[in-house]
mmCIF file of C-alpha atoms in Angstrom:
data_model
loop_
_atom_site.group_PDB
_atom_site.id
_atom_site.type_symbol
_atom_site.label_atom_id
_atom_site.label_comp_id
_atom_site.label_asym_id
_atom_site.label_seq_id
_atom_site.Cartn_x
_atom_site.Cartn_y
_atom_site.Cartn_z
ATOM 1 C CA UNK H 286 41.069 -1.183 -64.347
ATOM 2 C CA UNK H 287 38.842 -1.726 -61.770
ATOM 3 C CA UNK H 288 39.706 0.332 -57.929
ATOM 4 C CA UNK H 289 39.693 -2.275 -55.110
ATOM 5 C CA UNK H 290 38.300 0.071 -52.131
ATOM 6 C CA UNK H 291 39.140 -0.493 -47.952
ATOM 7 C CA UNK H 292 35.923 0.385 -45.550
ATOM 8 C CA UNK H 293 34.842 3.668 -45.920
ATOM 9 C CA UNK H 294 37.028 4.382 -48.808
ATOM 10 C CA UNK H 295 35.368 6.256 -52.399
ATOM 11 C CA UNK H 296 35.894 6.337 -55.713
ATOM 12 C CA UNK H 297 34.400 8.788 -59.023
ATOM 13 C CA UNK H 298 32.601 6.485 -61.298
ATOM 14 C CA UNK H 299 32.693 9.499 -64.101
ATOM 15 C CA UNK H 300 36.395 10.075 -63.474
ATOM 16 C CA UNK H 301 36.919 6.592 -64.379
ATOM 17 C CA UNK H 302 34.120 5.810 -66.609
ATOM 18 C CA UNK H 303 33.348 9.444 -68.405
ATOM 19 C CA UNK H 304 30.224 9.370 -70.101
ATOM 20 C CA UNK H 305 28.593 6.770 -67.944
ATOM 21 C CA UNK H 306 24.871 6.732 -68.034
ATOM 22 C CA UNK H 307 23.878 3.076 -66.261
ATOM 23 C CA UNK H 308 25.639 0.625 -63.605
ATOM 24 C CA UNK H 309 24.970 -2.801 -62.428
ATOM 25 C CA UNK H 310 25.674 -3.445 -58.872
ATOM 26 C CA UNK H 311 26.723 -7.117 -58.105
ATOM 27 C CA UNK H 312 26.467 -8.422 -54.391
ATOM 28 C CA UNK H 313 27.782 -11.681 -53.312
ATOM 29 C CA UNK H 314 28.985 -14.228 -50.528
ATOM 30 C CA UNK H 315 30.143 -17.323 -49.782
ATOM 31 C CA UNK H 316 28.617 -19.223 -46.433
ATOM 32 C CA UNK H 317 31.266 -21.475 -44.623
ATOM 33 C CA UNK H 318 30.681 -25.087 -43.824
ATOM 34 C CA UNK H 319 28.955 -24.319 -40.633
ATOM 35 C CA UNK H 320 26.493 -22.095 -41.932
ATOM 36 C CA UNK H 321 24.035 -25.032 -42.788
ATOM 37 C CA UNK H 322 21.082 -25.837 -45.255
ATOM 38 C CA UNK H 323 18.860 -22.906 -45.213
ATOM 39 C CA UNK H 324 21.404 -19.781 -44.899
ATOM 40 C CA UNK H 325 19.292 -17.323 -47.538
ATOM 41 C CA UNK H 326 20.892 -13.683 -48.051
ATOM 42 C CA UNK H 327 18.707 -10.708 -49.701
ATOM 43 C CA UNK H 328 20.063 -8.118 -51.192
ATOM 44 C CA UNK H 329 18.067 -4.936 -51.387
ATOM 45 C CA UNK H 330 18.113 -0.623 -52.504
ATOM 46 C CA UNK H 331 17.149 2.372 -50.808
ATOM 47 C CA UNK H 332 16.826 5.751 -52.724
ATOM 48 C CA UNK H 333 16.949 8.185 -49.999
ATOM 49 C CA UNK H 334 16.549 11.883 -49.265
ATOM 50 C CA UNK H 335 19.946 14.648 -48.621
ATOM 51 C CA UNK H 336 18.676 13.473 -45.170
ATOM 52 C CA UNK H 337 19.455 9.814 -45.133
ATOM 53 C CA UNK H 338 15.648 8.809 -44.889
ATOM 54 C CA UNK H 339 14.521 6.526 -47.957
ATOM 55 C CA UNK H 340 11.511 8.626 -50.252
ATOM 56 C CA UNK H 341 8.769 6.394 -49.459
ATOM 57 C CA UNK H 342 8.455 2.766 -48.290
ATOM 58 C CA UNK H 343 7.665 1.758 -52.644
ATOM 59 C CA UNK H 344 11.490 3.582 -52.697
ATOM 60 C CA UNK H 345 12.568 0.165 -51.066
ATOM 61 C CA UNK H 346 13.567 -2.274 -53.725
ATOM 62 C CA UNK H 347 13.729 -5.720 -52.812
ATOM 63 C CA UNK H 348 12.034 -9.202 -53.803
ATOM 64 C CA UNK H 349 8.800 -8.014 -52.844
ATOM 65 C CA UNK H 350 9.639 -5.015 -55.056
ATOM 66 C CA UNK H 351 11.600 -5.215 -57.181
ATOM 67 C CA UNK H 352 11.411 -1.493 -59.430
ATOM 68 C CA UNK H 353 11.143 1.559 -58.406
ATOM 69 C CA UNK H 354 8.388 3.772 -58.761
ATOM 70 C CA UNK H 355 10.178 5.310 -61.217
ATOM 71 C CA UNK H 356 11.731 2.513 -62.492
ATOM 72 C CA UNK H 357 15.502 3.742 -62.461
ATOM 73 C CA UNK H 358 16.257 0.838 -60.163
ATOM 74 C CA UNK H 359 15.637 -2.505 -60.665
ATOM 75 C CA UNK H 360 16.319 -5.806 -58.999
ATOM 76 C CA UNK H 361 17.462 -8.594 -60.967
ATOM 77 C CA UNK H 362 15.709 -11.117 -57.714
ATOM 78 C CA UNK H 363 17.397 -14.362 -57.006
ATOM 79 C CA UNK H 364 18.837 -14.960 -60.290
ATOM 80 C CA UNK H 365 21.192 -12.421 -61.754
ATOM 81 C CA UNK H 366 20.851 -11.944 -65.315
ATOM 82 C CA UNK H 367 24.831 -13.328 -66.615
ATOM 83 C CA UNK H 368 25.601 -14.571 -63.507
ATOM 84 C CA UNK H 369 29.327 -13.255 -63.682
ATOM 85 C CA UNK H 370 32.186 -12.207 -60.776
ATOM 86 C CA UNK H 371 30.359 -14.441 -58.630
ATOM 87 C CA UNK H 372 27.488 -12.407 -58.028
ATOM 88 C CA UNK H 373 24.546 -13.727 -56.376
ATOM 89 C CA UNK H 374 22.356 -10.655 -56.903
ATOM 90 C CA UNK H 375 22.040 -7.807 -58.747
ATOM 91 C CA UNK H 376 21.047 -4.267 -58.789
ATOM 92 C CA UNK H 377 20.391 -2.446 -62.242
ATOM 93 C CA UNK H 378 20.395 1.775 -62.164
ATOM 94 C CA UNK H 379 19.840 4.196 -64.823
ATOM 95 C CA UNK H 380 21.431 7.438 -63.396
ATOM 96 C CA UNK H 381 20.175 9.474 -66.224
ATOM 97 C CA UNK H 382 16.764 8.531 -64.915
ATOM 98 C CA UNK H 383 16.998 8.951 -61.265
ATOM 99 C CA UNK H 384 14.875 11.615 -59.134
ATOM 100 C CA UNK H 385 16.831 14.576 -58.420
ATOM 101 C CA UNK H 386 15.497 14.133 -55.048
ATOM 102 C CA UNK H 387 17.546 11.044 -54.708
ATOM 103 C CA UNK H 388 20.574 12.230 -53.174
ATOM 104 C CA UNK H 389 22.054 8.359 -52.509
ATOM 105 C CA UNK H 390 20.977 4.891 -53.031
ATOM 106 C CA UNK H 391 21.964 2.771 -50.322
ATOM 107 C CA UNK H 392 22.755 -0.935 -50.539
ATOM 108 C CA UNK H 393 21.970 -3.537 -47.014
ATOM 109 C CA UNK H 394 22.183 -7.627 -47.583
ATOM 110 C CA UNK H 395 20.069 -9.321 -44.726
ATOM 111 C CA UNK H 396 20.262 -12.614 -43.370
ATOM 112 C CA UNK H 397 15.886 -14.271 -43.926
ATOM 113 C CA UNK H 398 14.832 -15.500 -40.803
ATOM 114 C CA UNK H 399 18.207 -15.264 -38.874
ATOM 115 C CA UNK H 400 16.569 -14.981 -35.562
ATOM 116 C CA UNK H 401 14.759 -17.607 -36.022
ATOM 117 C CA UNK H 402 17.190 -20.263 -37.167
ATOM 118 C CA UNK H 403 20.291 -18.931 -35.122
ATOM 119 C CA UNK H 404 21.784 -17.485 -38.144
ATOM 120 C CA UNK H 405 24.553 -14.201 -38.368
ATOM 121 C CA UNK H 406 27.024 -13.119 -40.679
ATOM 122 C CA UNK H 407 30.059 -14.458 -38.552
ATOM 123 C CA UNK H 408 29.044 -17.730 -40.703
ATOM 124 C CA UNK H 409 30.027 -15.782 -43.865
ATOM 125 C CA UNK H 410 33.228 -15.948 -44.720
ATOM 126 C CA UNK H 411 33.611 -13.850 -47.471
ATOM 127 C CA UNK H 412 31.256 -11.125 -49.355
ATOM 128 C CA UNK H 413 31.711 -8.421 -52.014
ATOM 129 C CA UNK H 414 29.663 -5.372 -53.592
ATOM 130 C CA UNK H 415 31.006 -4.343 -57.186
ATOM 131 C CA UNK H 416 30.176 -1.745 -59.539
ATOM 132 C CA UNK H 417 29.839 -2.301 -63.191
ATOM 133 C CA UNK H 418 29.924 -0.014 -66.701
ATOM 134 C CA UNK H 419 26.509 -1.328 -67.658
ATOM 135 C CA UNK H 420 27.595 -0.234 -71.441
ATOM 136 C CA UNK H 421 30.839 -2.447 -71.928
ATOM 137 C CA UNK H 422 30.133 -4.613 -68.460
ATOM 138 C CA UNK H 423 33.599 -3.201 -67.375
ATOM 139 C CA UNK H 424 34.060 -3.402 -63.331
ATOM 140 C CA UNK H 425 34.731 0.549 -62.132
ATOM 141 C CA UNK H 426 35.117 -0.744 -58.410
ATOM 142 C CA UNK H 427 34.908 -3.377 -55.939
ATOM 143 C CA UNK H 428 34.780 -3.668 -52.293
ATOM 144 C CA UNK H 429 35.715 -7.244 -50.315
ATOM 145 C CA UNK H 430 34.264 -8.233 -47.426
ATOM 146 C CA UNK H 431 36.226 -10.498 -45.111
ATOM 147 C CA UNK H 432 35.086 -11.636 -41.489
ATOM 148 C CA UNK H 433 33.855 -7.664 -41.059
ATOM 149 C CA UNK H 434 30.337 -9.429 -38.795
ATOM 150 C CA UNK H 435 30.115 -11.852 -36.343
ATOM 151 C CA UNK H 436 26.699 -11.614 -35.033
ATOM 152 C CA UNK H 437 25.104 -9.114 -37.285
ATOM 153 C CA UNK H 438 22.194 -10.308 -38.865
ATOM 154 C CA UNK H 439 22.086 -7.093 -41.667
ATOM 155 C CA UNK H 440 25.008 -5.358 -43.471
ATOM 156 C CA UNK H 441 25.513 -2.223 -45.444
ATOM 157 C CA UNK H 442 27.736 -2.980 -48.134
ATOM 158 C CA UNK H 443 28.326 0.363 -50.083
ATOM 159 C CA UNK H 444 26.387 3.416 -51.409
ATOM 160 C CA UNK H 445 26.183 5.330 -54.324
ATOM 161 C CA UNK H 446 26.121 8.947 -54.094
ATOM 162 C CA UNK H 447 25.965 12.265 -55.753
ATOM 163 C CA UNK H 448 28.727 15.208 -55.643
ATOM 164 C CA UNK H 449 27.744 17.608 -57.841
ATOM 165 C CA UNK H 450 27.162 16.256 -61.234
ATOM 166 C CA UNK H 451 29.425 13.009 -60.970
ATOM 167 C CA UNK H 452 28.136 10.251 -59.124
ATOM 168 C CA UNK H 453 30.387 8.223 -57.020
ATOM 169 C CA UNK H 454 30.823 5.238 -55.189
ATOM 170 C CA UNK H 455 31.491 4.274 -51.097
ATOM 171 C CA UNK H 456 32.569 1.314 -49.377
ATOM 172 C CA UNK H 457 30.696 1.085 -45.694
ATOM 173 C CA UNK H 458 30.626 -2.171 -43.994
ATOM 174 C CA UNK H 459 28.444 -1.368 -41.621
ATOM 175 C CA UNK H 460 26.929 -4.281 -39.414
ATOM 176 C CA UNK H 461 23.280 -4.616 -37.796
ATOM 177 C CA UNK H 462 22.960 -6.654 -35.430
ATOM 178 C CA UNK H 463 19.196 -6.332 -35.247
ATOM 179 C CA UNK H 464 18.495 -7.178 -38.445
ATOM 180 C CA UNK H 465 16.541 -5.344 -41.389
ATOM 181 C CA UNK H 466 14.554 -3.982 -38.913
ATOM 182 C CA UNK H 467 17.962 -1.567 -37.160
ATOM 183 C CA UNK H 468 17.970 -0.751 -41.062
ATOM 184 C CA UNK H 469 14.627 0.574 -41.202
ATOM 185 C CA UNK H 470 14.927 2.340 -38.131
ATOM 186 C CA UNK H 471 18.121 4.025 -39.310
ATOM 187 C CA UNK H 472 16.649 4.722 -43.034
ATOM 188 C CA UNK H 473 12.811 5.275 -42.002
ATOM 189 C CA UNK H 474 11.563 2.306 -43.857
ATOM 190 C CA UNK H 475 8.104 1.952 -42.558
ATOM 191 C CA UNK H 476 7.364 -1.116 -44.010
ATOM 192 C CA UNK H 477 10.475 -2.945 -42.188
ATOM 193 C CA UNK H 478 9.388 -2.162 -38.947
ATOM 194 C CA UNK H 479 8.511 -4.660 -36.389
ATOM 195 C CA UNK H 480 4.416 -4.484 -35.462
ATOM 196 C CA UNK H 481 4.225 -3.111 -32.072
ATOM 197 C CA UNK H 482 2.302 -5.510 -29.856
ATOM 198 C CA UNK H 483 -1.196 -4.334 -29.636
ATOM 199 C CA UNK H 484 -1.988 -2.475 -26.487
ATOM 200 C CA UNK H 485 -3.821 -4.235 -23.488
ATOM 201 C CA UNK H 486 -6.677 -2.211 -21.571
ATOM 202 C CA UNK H 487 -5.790 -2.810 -17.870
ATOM 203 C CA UNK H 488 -8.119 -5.417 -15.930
ATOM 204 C CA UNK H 489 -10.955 -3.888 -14.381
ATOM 205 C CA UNK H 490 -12.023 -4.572 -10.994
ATOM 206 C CA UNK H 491 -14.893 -4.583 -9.331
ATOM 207 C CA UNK H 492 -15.444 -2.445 -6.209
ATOM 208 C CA UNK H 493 -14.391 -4.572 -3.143
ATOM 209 C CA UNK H 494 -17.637 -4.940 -1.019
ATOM 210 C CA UNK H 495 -17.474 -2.738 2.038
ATOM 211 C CA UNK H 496 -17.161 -4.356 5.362
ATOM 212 C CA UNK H 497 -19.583 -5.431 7.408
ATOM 213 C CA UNK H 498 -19.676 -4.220 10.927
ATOM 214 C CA UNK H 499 -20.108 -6.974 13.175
ATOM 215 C CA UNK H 500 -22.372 -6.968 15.836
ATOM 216 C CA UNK H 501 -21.471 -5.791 19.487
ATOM 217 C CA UNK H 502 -21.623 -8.631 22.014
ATOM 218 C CA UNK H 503 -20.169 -6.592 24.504
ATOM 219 C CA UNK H 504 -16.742 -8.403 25.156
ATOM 220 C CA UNK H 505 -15.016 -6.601 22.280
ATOM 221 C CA UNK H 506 -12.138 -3.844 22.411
ATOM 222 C CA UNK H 507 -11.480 -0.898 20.309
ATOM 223 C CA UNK H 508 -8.757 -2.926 18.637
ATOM 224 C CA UNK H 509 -10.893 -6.421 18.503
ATOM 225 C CA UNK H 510 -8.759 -8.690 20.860
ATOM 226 C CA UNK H 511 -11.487 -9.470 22.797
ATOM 227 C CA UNK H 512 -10.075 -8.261 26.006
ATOM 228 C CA UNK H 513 -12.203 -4.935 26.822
ATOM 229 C CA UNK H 514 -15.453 -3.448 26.837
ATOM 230 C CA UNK H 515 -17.224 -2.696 23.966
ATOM 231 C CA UNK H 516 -17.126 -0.359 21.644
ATOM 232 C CA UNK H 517 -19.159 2.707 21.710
ATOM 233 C CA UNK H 518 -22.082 2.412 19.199
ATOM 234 C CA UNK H 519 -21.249 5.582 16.282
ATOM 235 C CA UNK H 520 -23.594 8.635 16.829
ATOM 236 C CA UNK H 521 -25.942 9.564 13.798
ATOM 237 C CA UNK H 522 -25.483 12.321 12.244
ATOM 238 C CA UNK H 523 -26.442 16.200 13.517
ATOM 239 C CA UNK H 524 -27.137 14.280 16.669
ATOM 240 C CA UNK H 525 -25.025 15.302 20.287
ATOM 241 C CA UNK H 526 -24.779 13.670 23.520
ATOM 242 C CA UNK H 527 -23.702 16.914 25.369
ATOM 243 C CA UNK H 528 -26.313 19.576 26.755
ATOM 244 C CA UNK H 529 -25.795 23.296 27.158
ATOM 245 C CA UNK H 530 -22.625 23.880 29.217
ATOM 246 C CA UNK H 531 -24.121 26.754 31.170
ATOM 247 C CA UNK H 532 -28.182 25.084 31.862
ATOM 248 C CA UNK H 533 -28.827 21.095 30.777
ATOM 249 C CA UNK H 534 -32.776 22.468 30.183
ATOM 250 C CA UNK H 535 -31.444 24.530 27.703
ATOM 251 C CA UNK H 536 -31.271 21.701 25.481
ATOM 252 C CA UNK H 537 -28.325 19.782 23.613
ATOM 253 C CA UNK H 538 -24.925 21.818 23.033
ATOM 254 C CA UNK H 539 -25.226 22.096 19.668
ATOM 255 C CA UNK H 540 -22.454 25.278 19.286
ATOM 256 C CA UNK H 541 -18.906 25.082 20.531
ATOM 257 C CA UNK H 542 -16.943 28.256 21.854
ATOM 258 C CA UNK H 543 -14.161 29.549 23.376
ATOM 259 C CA UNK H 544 -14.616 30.590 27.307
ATOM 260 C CA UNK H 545 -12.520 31.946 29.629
ATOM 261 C CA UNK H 546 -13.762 31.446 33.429
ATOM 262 C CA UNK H 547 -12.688 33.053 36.144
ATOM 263 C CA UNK H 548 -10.551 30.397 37.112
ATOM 264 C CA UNK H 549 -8.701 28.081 35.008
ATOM 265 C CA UNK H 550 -7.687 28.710 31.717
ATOM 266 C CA UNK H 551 -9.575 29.718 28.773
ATOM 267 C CA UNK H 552 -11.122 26.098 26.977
ATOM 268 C CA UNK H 553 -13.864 24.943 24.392
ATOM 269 C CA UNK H 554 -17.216 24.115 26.020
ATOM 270 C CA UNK H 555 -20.592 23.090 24.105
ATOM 271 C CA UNK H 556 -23.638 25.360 24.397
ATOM 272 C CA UNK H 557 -26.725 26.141 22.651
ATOM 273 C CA UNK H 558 -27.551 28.589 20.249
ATOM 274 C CA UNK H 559 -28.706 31.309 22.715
ATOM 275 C CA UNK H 560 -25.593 31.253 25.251
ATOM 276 C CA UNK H 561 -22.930 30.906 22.841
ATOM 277 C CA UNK H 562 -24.063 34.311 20.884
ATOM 278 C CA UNK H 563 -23.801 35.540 24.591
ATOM 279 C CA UNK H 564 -20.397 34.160 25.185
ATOM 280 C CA UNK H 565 -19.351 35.580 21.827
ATOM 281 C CA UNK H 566 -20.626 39.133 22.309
ATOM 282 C CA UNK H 567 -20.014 39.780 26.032
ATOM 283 C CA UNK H 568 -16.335 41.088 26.366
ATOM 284 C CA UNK H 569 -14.094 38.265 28.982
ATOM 285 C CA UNK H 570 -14.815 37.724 32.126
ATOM 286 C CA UNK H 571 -18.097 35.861 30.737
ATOM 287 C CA UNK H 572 -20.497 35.706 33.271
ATOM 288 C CA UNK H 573 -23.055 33.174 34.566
ATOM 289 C CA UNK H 574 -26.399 33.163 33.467
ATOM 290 C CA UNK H 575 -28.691 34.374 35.990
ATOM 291 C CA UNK H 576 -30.325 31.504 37.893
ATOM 292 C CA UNK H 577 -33.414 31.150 40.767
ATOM 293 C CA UNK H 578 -32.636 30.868 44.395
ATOM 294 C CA UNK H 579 -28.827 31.827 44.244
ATOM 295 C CA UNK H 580 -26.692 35.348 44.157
ATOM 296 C CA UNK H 581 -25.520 36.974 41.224
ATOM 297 C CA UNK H 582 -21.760 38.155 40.833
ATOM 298 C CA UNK H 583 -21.163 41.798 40.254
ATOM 299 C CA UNK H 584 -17.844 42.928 38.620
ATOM 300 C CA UNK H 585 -15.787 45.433 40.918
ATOM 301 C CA UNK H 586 -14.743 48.250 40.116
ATOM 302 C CA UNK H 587 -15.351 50.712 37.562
ATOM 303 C CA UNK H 588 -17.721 49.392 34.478
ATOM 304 C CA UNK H 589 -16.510 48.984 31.072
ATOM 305 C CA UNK H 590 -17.013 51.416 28.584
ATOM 306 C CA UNK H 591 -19.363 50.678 26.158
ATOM 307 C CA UNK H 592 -20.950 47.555 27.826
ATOM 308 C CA UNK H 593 -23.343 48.228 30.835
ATOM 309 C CA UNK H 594 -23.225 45.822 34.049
ATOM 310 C CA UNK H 595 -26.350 43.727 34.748
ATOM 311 C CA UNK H 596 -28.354 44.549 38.122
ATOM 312 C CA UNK H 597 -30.308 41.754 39.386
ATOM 313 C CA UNK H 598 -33.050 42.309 41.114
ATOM 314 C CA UNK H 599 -34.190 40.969 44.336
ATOM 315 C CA UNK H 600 -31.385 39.320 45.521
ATOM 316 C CA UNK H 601 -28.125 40.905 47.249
ATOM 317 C CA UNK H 602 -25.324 41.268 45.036
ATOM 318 C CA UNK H 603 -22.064 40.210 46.223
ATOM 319 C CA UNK H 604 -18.922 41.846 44.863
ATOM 320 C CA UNK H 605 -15.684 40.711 43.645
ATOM 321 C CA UNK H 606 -18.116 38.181 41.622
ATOM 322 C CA UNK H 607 -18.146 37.210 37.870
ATOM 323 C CA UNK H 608 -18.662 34.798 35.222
ATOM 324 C CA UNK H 609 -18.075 31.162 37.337
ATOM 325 C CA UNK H 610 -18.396 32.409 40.401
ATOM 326 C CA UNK H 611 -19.219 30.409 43.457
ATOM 327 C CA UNK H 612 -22.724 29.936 45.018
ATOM 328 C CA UNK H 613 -23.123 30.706 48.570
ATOM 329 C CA UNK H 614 -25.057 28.133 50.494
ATOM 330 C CA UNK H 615 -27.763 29.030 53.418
ATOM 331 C CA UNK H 616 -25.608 30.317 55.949
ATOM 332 C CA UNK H 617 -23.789 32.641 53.914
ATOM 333 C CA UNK H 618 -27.304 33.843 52.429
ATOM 334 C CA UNK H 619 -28.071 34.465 56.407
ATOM 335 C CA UNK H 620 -25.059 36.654 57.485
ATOM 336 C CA UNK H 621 -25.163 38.588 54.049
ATOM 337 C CA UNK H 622 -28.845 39.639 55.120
ATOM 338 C CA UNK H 623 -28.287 40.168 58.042
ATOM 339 C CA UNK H 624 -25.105 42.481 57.505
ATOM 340 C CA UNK H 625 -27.503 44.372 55.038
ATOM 341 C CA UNK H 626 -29.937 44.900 57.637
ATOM 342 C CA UNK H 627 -27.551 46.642 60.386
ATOM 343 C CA UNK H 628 -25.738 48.918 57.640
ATOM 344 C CA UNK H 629 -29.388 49.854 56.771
ATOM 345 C CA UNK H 630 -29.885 50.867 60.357
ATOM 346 C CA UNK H 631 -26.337 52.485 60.666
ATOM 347 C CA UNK H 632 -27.527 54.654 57.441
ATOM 348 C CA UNK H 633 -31.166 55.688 58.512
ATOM 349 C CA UNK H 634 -29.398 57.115 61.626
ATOM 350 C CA UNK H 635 -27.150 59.340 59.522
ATOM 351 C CA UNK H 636 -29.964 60.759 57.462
ATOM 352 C CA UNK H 637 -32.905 62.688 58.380
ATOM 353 C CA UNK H 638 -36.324 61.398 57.697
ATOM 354 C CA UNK H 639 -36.744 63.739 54.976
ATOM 355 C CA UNK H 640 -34.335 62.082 53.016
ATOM 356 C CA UNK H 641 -35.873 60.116 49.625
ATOM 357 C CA UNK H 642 -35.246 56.390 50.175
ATOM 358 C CA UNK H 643 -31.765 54.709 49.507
ATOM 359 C CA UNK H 644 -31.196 51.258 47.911
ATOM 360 C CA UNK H 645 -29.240 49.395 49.963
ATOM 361 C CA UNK H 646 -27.520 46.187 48.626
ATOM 362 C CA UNK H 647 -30.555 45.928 46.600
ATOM 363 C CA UNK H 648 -32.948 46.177 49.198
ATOM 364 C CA UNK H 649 -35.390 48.983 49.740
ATOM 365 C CA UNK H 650 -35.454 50.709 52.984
ATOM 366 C CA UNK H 651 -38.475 53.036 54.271
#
């Protein structure tokens, strides 16, 4: 007596049939009025792995392939040999002859070309998967379908599986609504994949032509409005506009340095070669370069350790003086000569004659 199984339900096929060496699988369905000329199901096999992925893609038995590589299954194609229970297709297995490797052989019906001509299962109104005693053509078990799919496109309908030596039999039901292809992705059929669209090298562009300065006419702006004077033309390279911050003839101020002047606040200034090693080696206060025609400062006080103060020679130094001092102008040159001269003659009177000779504000006195 045959077992009538519910989704997901199971039954022994060598409890019920001992001995049992070879089943037929039936699949079948019935498409209602609305399903239209055209409506084609395919019913198909996949021997698969203790891991649920099918061997290989020749392990997929359909009507493209109908055997196995081992030839335990085969597909009867579009026209099942007896045609009985209302089967439109059917599967043949020899279970004495299947791979031990095989740990289940799953059974999906598809819908051909469902996408394409707006086809699903909700059309079909009823579908069944038996098993049958290939020996006697007794039914062990069979498993009804009825409105289980409204938009799938691909079905499981049952399995058969091993459990230990016996070999039994699930009902599944489970819908795809993607089609044969959700099968193969779920079962690792290669073969039913979809072709990935081929891969597009992005566009290449050419390099946008640099812009063109325009020339100056003398009426344009930084920002180009039109409404200021024109723009300074760019300086070539290594080239400078500023000279030497402490003497123009010293040429163009090629070096730029940190000073701190006597008044004011330490700032960056633009020298040559020459007076920025001096600014950078002579300890703050910097002083001024001596120049023709004008007094040189002279620090107060005692001198630094380690760095001896400059004496210029003739020319009275004036003290309280260093690095950006101020120049005196004519008069002042005047009244510091002439102070010079009376504390020479205040100091001859206070020495005898015999005395060597004493440099006085830098000048000599007989």
């Amino acid at each position: 007596m045959s077992v009538a199984l519910t989704k997901g339900g199971n039954v022994s096929l060598g409890k019920h049939a001992p001995g049992l060496t070879a089943v037929r699988v039936g699949l079948g369905w019935q498409v209602g009025a609305t399903g239209g000329a055209g409506y084609d199901l395919d019913a198909s096999a996949l021997l698969c792995d203790a891991s649920g992925r099918v061997l290989s893609d020749r392990h997929f038995v359909f009507f493209n392939n109908l055997t196995s590589p081992d030839g335990s299954v085969r597909h009867s194609g579009s026209d099942p040999a007896g045609g009985s229970g209302g089967d439109d297709e059917q599967i043949l297995i020899d279970l004495t002859t299947v791979p031990a490797e095989v740990a289940k052989i799953v059974f999906p019906v598809s819908l051909y070309e469902a996408e394409q001509r707006g086809q699903s299962f909700g059309q079909v109104h009823s579908a069944h998967i038996r098993v049958v005693d290939e020996t006697n053509g007794t039914e062990i078990a069979r498993y009804d379908l009825r409105g289980a799919a409204a938009t799938e496109t691909a079905m499981v309908f049952g399995e058969l599986y091993r459990h230990g030596a016996d070999w039994k039999f699930r009902a599944i039901g489970q819908g795809y609504a993607s089609g044969l292809a959700g099968v193969a992705q779920d079962f690792g059929v290669d073969v039913l994949r979809p072709t990935p669209p081929a891969a597009t090298a992005p566009p290449v562009h050419p390099p946008s032509p640099a812009p063109t300065a325009a020339p100056s006419t003398g009426t344009t702006d930084w920002d180009g409005s039109g409404r200021g004077p024109a723009a300074t033309p760019p300086q070539s390279p290594g080239s400078s506009t500023m000279t030497c911050f402490f003497d123009p003839q010293h040429g163009p101020g090629s070096t730029t340095v940190m000073w701190s002047p006597q008044w004011g606040v330490p700032r960056q200034i633009q020298t040559c070669g020459g007076c920025a090693q001096r600014v950078q080696t002579t300890p703050p206060p910097y002083y001024t370069a001596p120049q023709a025609g004008y007094p040189q400062p002279v620090p107060q006080g005692y001198p630094q350790q380690g760095y001896p103060q400059p004496v210029q020679q003739g020319y009275p130094q004036e003290p309280h003086q260093q690095q950006g001092g101020r120049r005196f102008g004519t008069g002042a040159l005047i009244g510091a000569g002439a102070a010079g001269l009376v504390g020479g003659a205040l100091l001859n009177e206070a020495f005898d004659d015999d005395e060597p000779e004493v440099i006085v504000n830098n000048y000599y006195e007989d």
